[in-house]
Structures are given as C-alpha cells and as structure tokens.
XYZ file of N, CA, C and O in Angstrom:
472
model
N -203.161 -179.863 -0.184
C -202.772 -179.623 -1.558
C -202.265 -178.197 -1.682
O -202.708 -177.335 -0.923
N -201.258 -177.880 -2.706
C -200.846 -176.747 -3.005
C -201.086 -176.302 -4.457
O -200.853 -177.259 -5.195
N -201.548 -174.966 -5.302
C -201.902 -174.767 -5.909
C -201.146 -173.603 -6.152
O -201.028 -173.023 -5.072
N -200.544 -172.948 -7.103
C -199.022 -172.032 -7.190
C -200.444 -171.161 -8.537
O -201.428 -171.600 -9.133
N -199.898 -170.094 -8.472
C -200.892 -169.031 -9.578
C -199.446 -168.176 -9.602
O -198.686 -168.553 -8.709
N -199.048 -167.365 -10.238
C -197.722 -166.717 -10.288
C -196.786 -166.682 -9.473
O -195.784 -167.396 -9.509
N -197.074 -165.749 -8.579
C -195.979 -165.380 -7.398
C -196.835 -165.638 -6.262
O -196.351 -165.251 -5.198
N -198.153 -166.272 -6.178
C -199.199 -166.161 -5.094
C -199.181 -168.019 -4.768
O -199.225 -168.910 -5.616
N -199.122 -168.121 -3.669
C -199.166 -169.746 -3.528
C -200.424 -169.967 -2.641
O -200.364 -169.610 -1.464
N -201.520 -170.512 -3.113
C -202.666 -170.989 -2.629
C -202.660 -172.731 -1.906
O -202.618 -173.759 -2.583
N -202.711 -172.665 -0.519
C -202.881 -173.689 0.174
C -203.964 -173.941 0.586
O -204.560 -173.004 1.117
N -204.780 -175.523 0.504
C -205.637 -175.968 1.051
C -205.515 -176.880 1.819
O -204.550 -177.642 1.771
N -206.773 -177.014 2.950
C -206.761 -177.595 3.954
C -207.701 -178.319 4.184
O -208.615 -177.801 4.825
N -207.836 -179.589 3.818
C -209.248 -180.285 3.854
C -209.482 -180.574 5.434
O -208.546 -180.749 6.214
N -210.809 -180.600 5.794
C -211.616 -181.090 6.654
C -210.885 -180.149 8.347
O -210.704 -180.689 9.439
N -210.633 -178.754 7.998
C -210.137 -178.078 8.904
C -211.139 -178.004 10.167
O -212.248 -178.421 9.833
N -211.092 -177.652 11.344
C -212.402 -176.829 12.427
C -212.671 -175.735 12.265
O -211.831 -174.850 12.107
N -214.378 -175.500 12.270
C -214.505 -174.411 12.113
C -214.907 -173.762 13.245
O -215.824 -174.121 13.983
N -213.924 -172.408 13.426
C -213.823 -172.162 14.621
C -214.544 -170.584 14.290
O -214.743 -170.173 13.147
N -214.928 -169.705 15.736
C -215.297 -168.207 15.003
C -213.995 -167.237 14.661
O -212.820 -167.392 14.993
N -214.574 -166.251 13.933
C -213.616 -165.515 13.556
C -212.818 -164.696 14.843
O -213.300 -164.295 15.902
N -211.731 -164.629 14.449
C -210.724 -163.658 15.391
C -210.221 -162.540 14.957
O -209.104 -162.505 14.441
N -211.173 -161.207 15.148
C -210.941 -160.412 14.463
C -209.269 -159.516 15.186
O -208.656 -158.747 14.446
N -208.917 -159.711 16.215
C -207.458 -159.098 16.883
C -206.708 -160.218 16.214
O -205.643 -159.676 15.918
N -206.651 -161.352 15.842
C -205.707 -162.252 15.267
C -205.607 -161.487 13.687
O -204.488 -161.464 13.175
N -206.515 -161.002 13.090
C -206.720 -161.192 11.715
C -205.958 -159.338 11.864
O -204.870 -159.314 11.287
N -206.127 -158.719 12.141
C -205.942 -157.147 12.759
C -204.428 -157.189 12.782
O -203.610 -156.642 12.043
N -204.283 -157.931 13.756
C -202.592 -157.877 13.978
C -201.501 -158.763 13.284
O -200.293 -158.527 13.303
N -202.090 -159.771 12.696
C -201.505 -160.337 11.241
C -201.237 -159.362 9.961
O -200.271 -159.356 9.199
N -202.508 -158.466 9.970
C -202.388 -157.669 8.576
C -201.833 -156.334 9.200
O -201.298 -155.732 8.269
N -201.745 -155.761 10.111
C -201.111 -154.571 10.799
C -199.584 -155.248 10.298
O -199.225 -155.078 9.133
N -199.081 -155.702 10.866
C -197.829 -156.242 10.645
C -197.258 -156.207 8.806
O -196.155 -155.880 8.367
N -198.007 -156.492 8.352
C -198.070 -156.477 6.872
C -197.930 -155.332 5.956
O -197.325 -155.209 4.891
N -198.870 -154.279 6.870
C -198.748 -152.751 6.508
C -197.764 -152.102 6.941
O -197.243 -151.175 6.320
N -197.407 -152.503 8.028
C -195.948 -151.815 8.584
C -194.935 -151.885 7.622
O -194.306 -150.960 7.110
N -194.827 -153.443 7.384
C -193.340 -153.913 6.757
C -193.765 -153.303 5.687
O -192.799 -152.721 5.194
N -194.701 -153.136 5.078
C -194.355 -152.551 3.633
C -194.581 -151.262 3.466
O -194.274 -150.956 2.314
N -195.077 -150.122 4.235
C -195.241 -149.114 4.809
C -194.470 -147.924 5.267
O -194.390 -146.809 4.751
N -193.831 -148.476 6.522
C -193.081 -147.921 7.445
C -191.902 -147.493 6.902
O -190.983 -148.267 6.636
N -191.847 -145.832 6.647
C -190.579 -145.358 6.106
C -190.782 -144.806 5.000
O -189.983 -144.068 4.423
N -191.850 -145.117 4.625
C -192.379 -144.092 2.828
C -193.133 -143.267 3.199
O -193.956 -142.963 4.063
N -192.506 -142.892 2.073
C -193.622 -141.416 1.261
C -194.238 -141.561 0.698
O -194.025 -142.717 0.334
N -195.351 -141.085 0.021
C -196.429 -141.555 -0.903
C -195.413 -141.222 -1.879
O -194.473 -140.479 -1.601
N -195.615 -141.874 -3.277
C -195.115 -141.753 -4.556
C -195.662 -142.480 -5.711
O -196.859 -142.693 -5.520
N -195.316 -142.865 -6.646
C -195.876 -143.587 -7.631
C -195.705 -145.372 -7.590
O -195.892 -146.245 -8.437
N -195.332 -145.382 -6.402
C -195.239 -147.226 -5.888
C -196.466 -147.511 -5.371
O -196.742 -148.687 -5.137
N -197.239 -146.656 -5.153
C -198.662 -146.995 -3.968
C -199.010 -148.152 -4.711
O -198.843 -149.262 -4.206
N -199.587 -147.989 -6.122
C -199.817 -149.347 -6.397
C -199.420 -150.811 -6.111
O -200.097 -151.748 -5.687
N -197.635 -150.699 -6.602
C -196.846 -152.046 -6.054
C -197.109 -152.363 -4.262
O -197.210 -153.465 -3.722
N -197.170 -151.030 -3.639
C -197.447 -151.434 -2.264
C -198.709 -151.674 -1.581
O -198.882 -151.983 -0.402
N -199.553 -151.488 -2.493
C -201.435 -151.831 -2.009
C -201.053 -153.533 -2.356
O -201.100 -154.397 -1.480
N -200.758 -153.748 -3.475
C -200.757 -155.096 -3.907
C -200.108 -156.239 -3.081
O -200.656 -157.259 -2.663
N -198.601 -155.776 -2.915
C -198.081 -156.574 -1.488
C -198.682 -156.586 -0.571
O -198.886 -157.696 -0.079
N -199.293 -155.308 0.148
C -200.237 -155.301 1.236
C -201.034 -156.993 1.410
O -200.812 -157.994 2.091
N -202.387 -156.441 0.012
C -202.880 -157.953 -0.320
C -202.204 -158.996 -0.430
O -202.850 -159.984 -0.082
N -201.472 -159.149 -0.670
C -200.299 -160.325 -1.316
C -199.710 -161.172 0.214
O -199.783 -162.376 0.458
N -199.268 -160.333 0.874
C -198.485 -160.614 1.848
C -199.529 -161.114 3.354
O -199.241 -161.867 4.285
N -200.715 -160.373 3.088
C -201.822 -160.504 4.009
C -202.597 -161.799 3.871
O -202.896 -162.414 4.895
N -202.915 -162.220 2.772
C -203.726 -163.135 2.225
C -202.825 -164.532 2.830
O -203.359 -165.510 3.355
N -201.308 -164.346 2.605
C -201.039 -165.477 2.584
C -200.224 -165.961 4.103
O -199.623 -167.012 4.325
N -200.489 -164.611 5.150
C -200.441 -164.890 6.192
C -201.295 -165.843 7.000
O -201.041 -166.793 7.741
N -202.886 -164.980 6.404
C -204.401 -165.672 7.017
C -204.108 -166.960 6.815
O -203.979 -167.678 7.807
N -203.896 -167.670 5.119
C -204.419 -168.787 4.926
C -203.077 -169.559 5.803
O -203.113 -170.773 5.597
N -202.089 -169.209 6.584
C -201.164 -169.892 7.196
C -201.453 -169.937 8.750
O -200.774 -170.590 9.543
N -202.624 -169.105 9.109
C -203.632 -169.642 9.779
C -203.651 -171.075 10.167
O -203.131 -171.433 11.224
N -204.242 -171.929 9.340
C -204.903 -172.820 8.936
C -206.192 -173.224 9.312
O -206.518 -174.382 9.578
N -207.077 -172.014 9.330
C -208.496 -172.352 9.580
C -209.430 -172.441 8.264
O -208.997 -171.934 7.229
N -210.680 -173.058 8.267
C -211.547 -173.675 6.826
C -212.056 -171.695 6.743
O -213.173 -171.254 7.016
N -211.189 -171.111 6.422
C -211.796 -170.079 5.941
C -211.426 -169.610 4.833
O -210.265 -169.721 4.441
N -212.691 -168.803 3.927
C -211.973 -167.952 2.393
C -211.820 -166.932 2.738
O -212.726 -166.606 3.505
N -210.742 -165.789 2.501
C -209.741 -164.618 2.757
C -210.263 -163.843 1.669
O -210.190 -164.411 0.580
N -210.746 -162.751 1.672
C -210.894 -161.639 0.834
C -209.869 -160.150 1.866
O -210.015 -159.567 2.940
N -209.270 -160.130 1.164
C -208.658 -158.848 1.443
C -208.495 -157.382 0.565
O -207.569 -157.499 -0.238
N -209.168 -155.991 0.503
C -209.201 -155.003 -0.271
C -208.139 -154.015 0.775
O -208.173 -153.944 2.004
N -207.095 -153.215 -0.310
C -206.573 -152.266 0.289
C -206.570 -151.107 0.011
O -205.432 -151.204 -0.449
N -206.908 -149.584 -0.209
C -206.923 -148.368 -0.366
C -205.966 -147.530 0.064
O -206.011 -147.231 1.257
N -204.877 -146.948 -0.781
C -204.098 -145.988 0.159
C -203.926 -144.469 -0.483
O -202.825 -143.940 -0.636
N -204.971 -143.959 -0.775
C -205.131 -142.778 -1.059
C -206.214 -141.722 -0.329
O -206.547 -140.579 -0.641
N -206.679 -142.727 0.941
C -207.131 -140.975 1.977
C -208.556 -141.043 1.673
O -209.319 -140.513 2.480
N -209.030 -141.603 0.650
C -210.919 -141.022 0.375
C -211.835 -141.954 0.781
O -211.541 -143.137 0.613
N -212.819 -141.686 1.250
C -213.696 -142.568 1.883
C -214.074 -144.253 1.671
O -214.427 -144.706 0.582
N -213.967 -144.856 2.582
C -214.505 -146.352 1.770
C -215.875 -147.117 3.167
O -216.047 -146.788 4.340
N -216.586 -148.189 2.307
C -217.457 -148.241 3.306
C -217.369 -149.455 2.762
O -216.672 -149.499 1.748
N -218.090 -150.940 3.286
C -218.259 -152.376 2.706
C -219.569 -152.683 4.127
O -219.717 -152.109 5.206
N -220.187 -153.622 3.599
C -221.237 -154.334 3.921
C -220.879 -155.683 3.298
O -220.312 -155.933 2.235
N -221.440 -156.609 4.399
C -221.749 -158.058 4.081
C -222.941 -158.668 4.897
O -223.541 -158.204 5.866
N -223.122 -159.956 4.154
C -224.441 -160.794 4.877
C -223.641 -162.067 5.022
O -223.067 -162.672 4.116
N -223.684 -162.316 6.055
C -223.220 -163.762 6.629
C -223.541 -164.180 8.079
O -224.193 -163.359 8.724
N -223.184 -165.333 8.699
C -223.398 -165.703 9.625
C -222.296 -165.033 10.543
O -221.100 -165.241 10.335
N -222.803 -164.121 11.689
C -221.747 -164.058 12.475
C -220.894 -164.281 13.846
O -220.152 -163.650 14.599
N -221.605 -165.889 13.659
C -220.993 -166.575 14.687
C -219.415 -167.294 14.056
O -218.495 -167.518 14.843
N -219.295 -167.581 12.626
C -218.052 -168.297 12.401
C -217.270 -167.164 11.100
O -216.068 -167.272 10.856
N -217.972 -166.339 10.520
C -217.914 -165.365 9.844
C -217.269 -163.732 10.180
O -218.135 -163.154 10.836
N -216.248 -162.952 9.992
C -216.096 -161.467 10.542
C -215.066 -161.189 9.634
O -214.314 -161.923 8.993
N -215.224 -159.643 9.737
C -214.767 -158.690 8.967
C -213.511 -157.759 10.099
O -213.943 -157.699 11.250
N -212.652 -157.342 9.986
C -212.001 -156.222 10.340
C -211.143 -155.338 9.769
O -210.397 -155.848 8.933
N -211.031 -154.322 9.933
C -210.557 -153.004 9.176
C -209.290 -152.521 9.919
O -209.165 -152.320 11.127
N -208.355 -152.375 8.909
C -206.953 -151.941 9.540
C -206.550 -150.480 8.835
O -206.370 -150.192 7.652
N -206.483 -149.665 10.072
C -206.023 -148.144 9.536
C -204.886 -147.643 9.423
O -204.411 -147.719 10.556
N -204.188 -147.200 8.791
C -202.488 -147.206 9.241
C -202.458 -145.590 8.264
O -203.246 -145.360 7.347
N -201.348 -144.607 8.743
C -201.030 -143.298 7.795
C -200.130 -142.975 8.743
O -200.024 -143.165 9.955
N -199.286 -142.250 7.599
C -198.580 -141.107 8.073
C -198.561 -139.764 7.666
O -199.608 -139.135 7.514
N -197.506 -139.301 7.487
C -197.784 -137.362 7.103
C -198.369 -136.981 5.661
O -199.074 -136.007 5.397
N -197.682 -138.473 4.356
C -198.156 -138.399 3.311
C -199.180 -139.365 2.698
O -199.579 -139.470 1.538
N -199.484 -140.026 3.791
C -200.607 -141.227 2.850
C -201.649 -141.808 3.947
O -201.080 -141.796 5.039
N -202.927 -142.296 4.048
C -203.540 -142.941 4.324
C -203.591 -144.042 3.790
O -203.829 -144.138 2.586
N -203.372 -145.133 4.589
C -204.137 -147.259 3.488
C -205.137 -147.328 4.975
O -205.094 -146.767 6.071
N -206.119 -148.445 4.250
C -207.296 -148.752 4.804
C -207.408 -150.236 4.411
O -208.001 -150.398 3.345
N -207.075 -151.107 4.883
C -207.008 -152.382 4.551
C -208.331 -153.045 4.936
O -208.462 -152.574 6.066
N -209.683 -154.034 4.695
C -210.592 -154.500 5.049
C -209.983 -156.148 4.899
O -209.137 -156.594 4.125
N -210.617 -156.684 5.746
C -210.251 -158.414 5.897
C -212.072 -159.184 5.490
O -212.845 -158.832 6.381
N -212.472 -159.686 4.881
C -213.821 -159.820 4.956
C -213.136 -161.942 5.196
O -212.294 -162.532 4.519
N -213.894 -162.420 6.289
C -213.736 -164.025 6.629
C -214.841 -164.568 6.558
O -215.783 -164.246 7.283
N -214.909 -165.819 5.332
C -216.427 -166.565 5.563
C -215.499 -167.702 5.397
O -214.501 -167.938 4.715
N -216.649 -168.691 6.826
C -216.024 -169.706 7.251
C -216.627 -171.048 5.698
O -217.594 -170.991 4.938
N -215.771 -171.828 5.799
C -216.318 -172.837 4.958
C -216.801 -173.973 5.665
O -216.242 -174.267 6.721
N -217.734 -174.645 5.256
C -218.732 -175.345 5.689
C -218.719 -176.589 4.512
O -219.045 -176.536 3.326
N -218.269 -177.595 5.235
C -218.424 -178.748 4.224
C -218.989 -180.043 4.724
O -219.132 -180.993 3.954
C-alpha cells in the first residue's frame, strides 16, 4: 500500500523478513543524502530547508530498503553537541550516526531502526 502525506510518500510492506540491522547500509544510504544536499554550501539561512531534505530524502531511501522496519531520522547542522539513547532489542534493532562538515557548518544526522514484529 501507498500512503502520500504532502510531498513525503509513505510505503508499506506487509509481512516483510525481519532481518538485523545494517548499520554501513543505513550510513552509506544517508551519507549519500548529505552529500547531495550538502556538498558545495556555505552555511546560510537555508540550513533549515537543507536539515529537512536531509530527513526527507533519507527516510525515503531506508523505507526503499524494503525491510519490516520504522525509520526515525533527526538532523542537526549547527556544530553543538547532541547525544540520543534508546532501549530496544539489539539483535534486529540499530542506530547509526552520520558526521559530515566543512569550513562553515557541521550536520550530524542519527538513523534510530526498530524492527517490526508482527
């Protein structure tokens, strides 16, 4: 089934495998993501529009995946500290953190993956 919310298109996948998380799959999906929208700026008053694509563009890579997992993705690109914790199982469950900067900006992208279980 497909489920459309503005400009964001939400796909589901009934009765997928649940497999463990791949945190270099999930890393280098959203690396790629930060580049393209990244690579070549300056910090300016777009950071916002470009944290949001970040998410935008990341989210809907994962779920093209097609594994039974829910996608939380947070992005930061202003340089100041961030930290996250979770409780889950972490045999089908993982998190990874993508760092990317240049001369004028730091982003810090987090991937948090909990597998679904049905």
């Amino acid at each position: 089934a497909t489920f459309h919310h503005a400009d964001l298109t939400i796909l589901v996948f009934p009765k997928l495998p649940l497999v463990g998380f791949n945190a270099e799959e999930a890393h280098n999906i959203v690396k790629e993501c930060v580049d393209g929208v990244l690579s070549g700026e300056d910090y300016n008053h777009n950071i916002n529009q470009w944290t949001s694509s970040i998410v935008e563009q990341s989210l809907i890579h994962l779920v093209k995946l097609r594994k039974a997992y829910k996608n939380i993705v947070t992005c930061s690109a202003y340089g100041f500290h961030t930290a996250s914790s979770g409780f889950w199982d972490t045999t089908p469950d993982g998190t990874c953190t993508i760092r990317w900067e240049n001369q004028t900006m730091k982003c810090v992208v987090n991937v948090f993956t909990i597998a679904i279980v049905l």
